[in-house]
């Protein structure tokens, strides 16, 4: 039986997902009622995605966004009700839920996916287009709904004891690939903070030679010493990791990462620290 029609009047809220919330499987871990519900790919102006939320208690750095005039952040709009929104408030501990202006949101058109094994997670809904007007501007049209984004409370660059966890990146890319490969590329190319040298700079450092001689607060360091990225697929750090997915698709994801994120070269194996008595 097909899902019941969804309209902008059915849900009082939208969440703009820009990291793990792009992934439908990850969203459903927090709110099982979201399973099968369509999330619309969009771009939000004046936001910039960054690796900016190190959490020592979790042993890793999470993704965040910051207000940045003139920048744009691609992601998805997830329609939720009051109860589901409350569930995500619990999940996004350490983030503030902030209003997004509808005038900053535009739909993005992507080439349809070719049939493949990734497509099994792709979610469709016949009324998805009702979130937007039919004119060519493609601006969001949900005056009765509120759009929210979660912004980290204390942005900070990645740290040695809070590295980027590959299983977390895998979940983000898993979500991106349910939309399209081009969407995944956009996310990889526009995300800042893959190394500490890139956190405070005004322009994204994409050239390793430039990065290696760039300064960081408190001194300078070569790029290799500013990257804290671990491969934890054999022993996930991320609490919502899918080890089976990472094992099955890891090689494919690494090929994509290697093409657009040269920092991958400096990723190190992860070894969990043994507890001492």
CSV table of C-alpha atoms in Angstrom, one decimal:
chain,number,residue,atom,x,y,z
A,1,UNK,CA,0.0,0.0,0.0
A,2,UNK,CA,1.5,3.4,-0.9
A,3,UNK,CA,2.1,5.9,1.9
A,4,UNK,CA,-0.6,8.5,2.6
A,5,UNK,CA,-0.2,11.8,0.8
A,6,UNK,CA,2.1,14.3,2.6
A,7,UNK,CA,1.5,18.0,2.3
A,8,UNK,CA,3.1,21.0,4.0
A,9,UNK,CA,0.0,21.2,6.2
A,10,UNK,CA,0.7,17.7,7.6
A,11,UNK,CA,3.9,18.6,9.4
A,12,UNK,CA,4.4,21.8,11.4
A,13,UNK,CA,8.2,21.5,11.1
A,14,UNK,CA,11.1,20.8,8.7
A,15,UNK,CA,14.6,19.9,9.9
A,16,UNK,CA,17.4,20.9,7.6
A,17,UNK,CA,19.8,17.9,7.7
A,18,UNK,CA,23.3,18.5,6.5
A,19,UNK,CA,25.3,15.6,8.0
A,20,UNK,CA,24.2,12.2,9.3
A,21,UNK,CA,20.6,13.4,9.0
A,22,UNK,CA,20.9,13.2,5.3
A,23,UNK,CA,20.9,9.4,5.7
A,24,UNK,CA,17.3,8.0,5.9
A,25,UNK,CA,18.5,5.0,7.9
A,26,UNK,CA,20.2,7.2,10.5
A,27,UNK,CA,17.1,9.4,10.8
A,28,UNK,CA,15.0,6.3,11.4
A,29,UNK,CA,17.3,5.2,14.3
A,30,UNK,CA,16.1,8.3,16.2
A,31,UNK,CA,12.5,8.5,14.9
A,32,UNK,CA,11.4,5.1,13.5
A,33,UNK,CA,8.2,6.8,12.2
A,34,UNK,CA,10.3,8.6,9.6
A,35,UNK,CA,11.0,5.4,7.8
A,36,UNK,CA,9.9,5.8,4.2
A,37,UNK,CA,9.3,9.5,4.5
A,38,UNK,CA,10.7,11.7,1.8
A,39,UNK,CA,13.4,14.3,2.5
A,40,UNK,CA,13.8,17.0,-0.2
A,41,UNK,CA,17.3,17.9,-1.4
A,42,UNK,CA,17.9,21.7,-1.0
A,43,UNK,CA,20.5,24.3,-0.7
A,44,UNK,CA,20.4,26.8,2.3
A,45,UNK,CA,22.2,30.1,1.7
A,46,UNK,CA,24.4,31.8,4.3
A,47,UNK,CA,25.3,28.5,6.0
A,48,UNK,CA,28.6,26.7,5.7
A,49,UNK,CA,29.2,23.0,6.7
A,50,UNK,CA,32.2,22.3,8.9
A,51,UNK,CA,33.9,19.7,11.0
A,52,UNK,CA,33.5,21.8,14.1
A,53,UNK,CA,32.1,19.8,17.0
A,54,UNK,CA,34.7,17.7,18.8
A,55,UNK,CA,33.2,15.7,21.7
A,56,UNK,CA,35.8,14.1,24.0
A,57,UNK,CA,33.1,11.9,25.6
A,58,UNK,CA,32.5,10.3,22.2
A,59,UNK,CA,36.1,10.3,21.1
A,60,UNK,CA,35.3,12.0,17.7
A,61,UNK,CA,34.4,15.2,15.9
A,62,UNK,CA,30.9,15.7,14.6
A,63,UNK,CA,29.8,17.9,11.7
A,64,UNK,CA,28.3,21.3,12.2
A,65,UNK,CA,27.4,24.5,10.4
A,66,UNK,CA,28.2,28.1,10.9
A,67,UNK,CA,26.5,31.3,9.6
A,68,UNK,CA,28.6,32.5,6.6
A,69,UNK,CA,27.2,35.2,4.4
A,70,UNK,CA,27.4,34.3,0.7
A,71,UNK,CA,28.1,30.6,1.3
A,72,UNK,CA,25.7,27.8,0.6
A,73,UNK,CA,25.1,24.4,2.2
A,74,UNK,CA,23.4,21.5,0.5
A,75,UNK,CA,21.3,19.1,2.6
A,76,UNK,CA,17.8,17.8,2.9
A,77,UNK,CA,14.5,19.0,4.4
A,78,UNK,CA,13.0,16.4,6.7
A,79,UNK,CA,9.3,16.9,7.5
A,80,UNK,CA,8.6,16.1,11.2
A,81,UNK,CA,5.8,16.5,13.7
A,82,UNK,CA,6.2,17.8,17.3
A,83,UNK,CA,7.0,14.5,18.8
A,84,UNK,CA,9.6,13.7,16.2
A,85,UNK,CA,11.2,17.1,16.6
A,86,UNK,CA,11.5,16.5,20.3
A,87,UNK,CA,13.3,13.2,19.6
A,88,UNK,CA,15.9,15.0,17.4
A,89,UNK,CA,16.4,17.6,20.1
A,90,UNK,CA,17.6,14.8,22.3
A,91,UNK,CA,19.8,13.4,19.6
A,92,UNK,CA,21.4,16.8,18.8
A,93,UNK,CA,22.7,17.4,22.3
A,94,UNK,CA,25.3,20.2,22.2
A,95,UNK,CA,23.5,21.9,19.3
A,96,UNK,CA,21.1,24.8,19.3
A,97,UNK,CA,18.0,24.5,17.2
A,98,UNK,CA,17.8,27.7,15.1
A,99,UNK,CA,15.2,29.0,12.7
A,100,UNK,CA,16.0,29.1,9.0
A,101,UNK,CA,14.5,31.8,6.8
A,102,UNK,CA,12.4,30.3,3.9
A,103,UNK,CA,13.9,32.9,1.6
A,104,UNK,CA,17.3,31.3,2.0
A,105,UNK,CA,16.1,27.8,0.9
A,106,UNK,CA,16.0,26.7,-2.7
A,107,UNK,CA,15.4,23.3,-4.3
A,108,UNK,CA,18.3,21.7,-6.1
A,109,UNK,CA,17.7,19.7,-9.3
A,110,UNK,CA,19.8,16.5,-9.6
A,111,UNK,CA,20.1,13.8,-12.3
A,112,UNK,CA,18.1,10.7,-11.3
A,113,UNK,CA,19.9,7.8,-9.9
A,114,UNK,CA,20.8,4.9,-12.2
A,115,UNK,CA,19.5,1.5,-10.9
A,116,UNK,CA,22.1,0.2,-8.5
A,117,UNK,CA,22.4,-1.4,-5.0
A,118,UNK,CA,22.5,2.0,-3.3
A,119,UNK,CA,19.0,2.8,-4.6
A,120,UNK,CA,17.3,0.4,-2.3
A,121,UNK,CA,17.3,3.2,0.3
A,122,UNK,CA,16.1,6.0,-2.0
A,123,UNK,CA,12.8,7.3,-0.7
A,124,UNK,CA,10.1,8.6,-3.0
A,125,UNK,CA,6.9,10.4,-2.4
A,126,UNK,CA,4.3,11.6,-4.9
A,127,UNK,CA,3.6,14.8,-3.0
A,128,UNK,CA,7.3,15.8,-2.4
A,129,UNK,CA,7.0,18.5,-5.0
A,130,UNK,CA,4.2,20.1,-3.1
A,131,UNK,CA,6.8,21.6,-0.8
A,132,UNK,CA,7.7,24.0,-3.6
A,133,UNK,CA,5.8,26.4,-5.8
A,134,UNK,CA,5.5,25.6,-9.5
A,135,UNK,CA,7.4,28.7,-10.6
A,136,UNK,CA,10.9,28.7,-11.8
A,137,UNK,CA,12.4,30.3,-8.7
A,138,UNK,CA,11.9,27.0,-6.9
A,139,UNK,CA,11.8,28.7,-3.5
A,140,UNK,CA,10.4,26.7,-0.6
A,141,UNK,CA,6.7,27.3,0.0
A,142,UNK,CA,5.6,26.2,3.4
A,143,UNK,CA,4.3,29.3,5.2
A,144,UNK,CA,2.5,27.1,7.8
A,145,UNK,CA,5.7,25.1,8.6
A,146,UNK,CA,8.8,26.1,10.4
A,147,UNK,CA,12.3,25.2,9.2
A,148,UNK,CA,15.0,24.4,11.8
A,149,UNK,CA,18.7,23.7,11.6
A,150,UNK,CA,20.9,22.4,14.5
A,151,UNK,CA,24.1,24.6,15.0
A,152,UNK,CA,26.8,23.4,17.4
A,153,UNK,CA,27.1,25.5,20.5
A,154,UNK,CA,30.9,25.7,20.7
A,155,UNK,CA,32.6,25.3,17.3
A,156,UNK,CA,36.2,24.1,17.4
A,157,UNK,CA,38.6,22.3,15.0
A,158,UNK,CA,39.3,18.6,15.0
A,159,UNK,CA,41.7,17.4,17.7
A,160,UNK,CA,44.0,14.5,18.2
A,161,UNK,CA,41.7,12.9,20.8
A,162,UNK,CA,38.6,13.8,18.7
A,163,UNK,CA,39.4,12.7,15.2
A,164,UNK,CA,37.1,12.3,12.2
A,165,UNK,CA,35.6,8.8,12.4
A,166,UNK,CA,35.4,7.0,9.1
A,167,UNK,CA,32.2,5.2,10.1
A,168,UNK,CA,30.5,8.6,10.7
A,169,UNK,CA,31.6,9.8,7.3
A,170,UNK,CA,30.3,6.5,5.8
A,171,UNK,CA,26.8,7.3,7.2
A,172,UNK,CA,26.9,10.8,5.7
A,173,UNK,CA,28.0,9.5,2.3
A,174,UNK,CA,25.4,6.7,2.5
A,175,UNK,CA,22.7,9.3,2.7
A,176,UNK,CA,24.2,11.4,0.0
A,177,UNK,CA,24.4,8.5,-2.4
A,178,UNK,CA,20.7,7.7,-1.9
A,179,UNK,CA,20.1,11.1,-3.6
A,180,UNK,CA,22.8,11.1,-6.3
A,181,UNK,CA,26.6,10.8,-6.7
A,182,UNK,CA,26.7,14.5,-7.6
A,183,UNK,CA,25.1,15.4,-4.3
A,184,UNK,CA,27.8,13.5,-2.5
A,185,UNK,CA,30.5,15.3,-4.5
A,186,UNK,CA,28.9,18.7,-3.5
A,187,UNK,CA,29.0,17.7,0.1
A,188,UNK,CA,32.6,16.7,0.0
A,189,UNK,CA,33.8,19.7,-1.9
A,190,UNK,CA,32.0,22.3,0.2
A,191,UNK,CA,32.7,20.9,3.7
A,192,UNK,CA,35.3,22.8,5.6
A,193,UNK,CA,37.6,21.7,8.5
A,194,UNK,CA,39.0,18.4,7.2
A,195,UNK,CA,42.2,19.6,8.8
A,196,UNK,CA,42.9,22.1,11.5
A,197,UNK,CA,44.6,24.4,9.1
A,198,UNK,CA,41.3,25.0,7.4
A,199,UNK,CA,39.2,25.9,10.4
A,200,UNK,CA,40.0,29.6,10.8
A,201,UNK,CA,41.0,30.5,7.2
A,202,UNK,CA,38.8,32.6,5.1
A,203,UNK,CA,39.1,30.4,2.0
A,204,UNK,CA,39.0,26.6,1.9
A,205,UNK,CA,42.6,25.3,1.6
A,206,UNK,CA,42.5,22.6,-1.1
A,207,UNK,CA,46.1,22.5,-2.1
A,208,UNK,CA,48.3,20.4,0.2
A,209,UNK,CA,51.4,22.5,-0.5
A,210,UNK,CA,49.6,25.7,0.4
A,211,UNK,CA,48.2,24.0,3.5
A,212,UNK,CA,51.5,22.7,4.6
A,213,UNK,CA,52.9,26.2,5.0
A,214,UNK,CA,49.8,27.9,6.3
A,215,UNK,CA,49.6,29.0,9.9
A,216,UNK,CA,47.3,27.8,12.6
A,217,UNK,CA,46.4,29.5,15.9
A,218,UNK,CA,49.4,29.1,18.2
A,219,UNK,CA,51.9,28.3,15.5
A,220,UNK,CA,52.4,26.4,12.3
A,221,UNK,CA,52.3,22.7,11.4
A,222,UNK,CA,52.6,20.6,8.3
A,223,UNK,CA,49.3,19.3,6.9
A,224,UNK,CA,49.9,15.7,8.0
A,225,UNK,CA,50.1,16.9,11.6
A,226,UNK,CA,46.9,18.9,11.3
A,227,UNK,CA,44.8,15.9,10.1
A,228,UNK,CA,43.1,13.7,12.7
A,229,UNK,CA,41.2,11.1,10.7
A,230,UNK,CA,40.9,7.4,11.6
A,231,UNK,CA,39.6,4.3,9.9
A,232,UNK,CA,37.4,2.7,12.5
A,233,UNK,CA,35.4,0.4,10.2
A,234,UNK,CA,36.7,-2.6,12.1
A,235,UNK,CA,35.8,-1.1,15.5
A,236,UNK,CA,33.3,1.7,15.1
A,237,UNK,CA,33.6,4.8,17.3
A,238,UNK,CA,30.3,6.3,16.0
A,239,UNK,CA,27.4,5.0,18.1
A,240,UNK,CA,25.0,5.0,15.0
A,241,UNK,CA,27.6,3.3,12.7
A,242,UNK,CA,26.5,0.5,10.4
A,243,UNK,CA,29.6,-1.8,10.4
A,244,UNK,CA,28.1,-4.1,7.8
A,245,UNK,CA,27.4,-1.2,5.4
A,246,UNK,CA,30.9,0.2,5.9
A,247,UNK,CA,32.4,-3.2,5.3
A,248,UNK,CA,30.4,-3.8,2.1
A,249,UNK,CA,30.8,-0.3,0.6
A,250,UNK,CA,34.1,0.9,2.1
A,251,UNK,CA,36.1,0.5,-1.0
A,252,UNK,CA,33.6,2.5,-3.1
A,253,UNK,CA,33.4,5.2,-0.6
A,254,UNK,CA,37.2,5.5,-0.3
A,255,UNK,CA,37.4,5.9,-4.1
A,256,UNK,CA,35.0,8.8,-3.9
A,257,UNK,CA,36.9,10.3,-0.9
A,258,UNK,CA,40.3,10.0,-2.6
A,259,UNK,CA,39.0,11.9,-5.6
A,260,UNK,CA,37.7,14.9,-3.7
A,261,UNK,CA,39.5,14.9,-0.3
A,262,UNK,CA,43.3,14.6,-0.6
A,263,UNK,CA,43.4,14.5,3.2
A,264,UNK,CA,42.4,10.8,3.0
A,265,UNK,CA,46.0,10.0,2.3
A,266,UNK,CA,46.7,10.9,6.0
A,267,UNK,CA,44.0,8.7,7.5
A,268,UNK,CA,45.3,6.4,10.1
A,269,UNK,CA,44.1,3.0,11.4
A,270,UNK,CA,42.1,3.2,14.6
A,271,UNK,CA,43.2,1.4,17.7
A,272,UNK,CA,40.9,1.6,20.7
A,273,UNK,CA,42.8,2.6,23.8
A,274,UNK,CA,42.9,-0.2,26.4
A,275,UNK,CA,41.4,0.7,29.8
A,276,UNK,CA,43.8,0.4,32.7
A,277,UNK,CA,42.9,-0.3,36.2
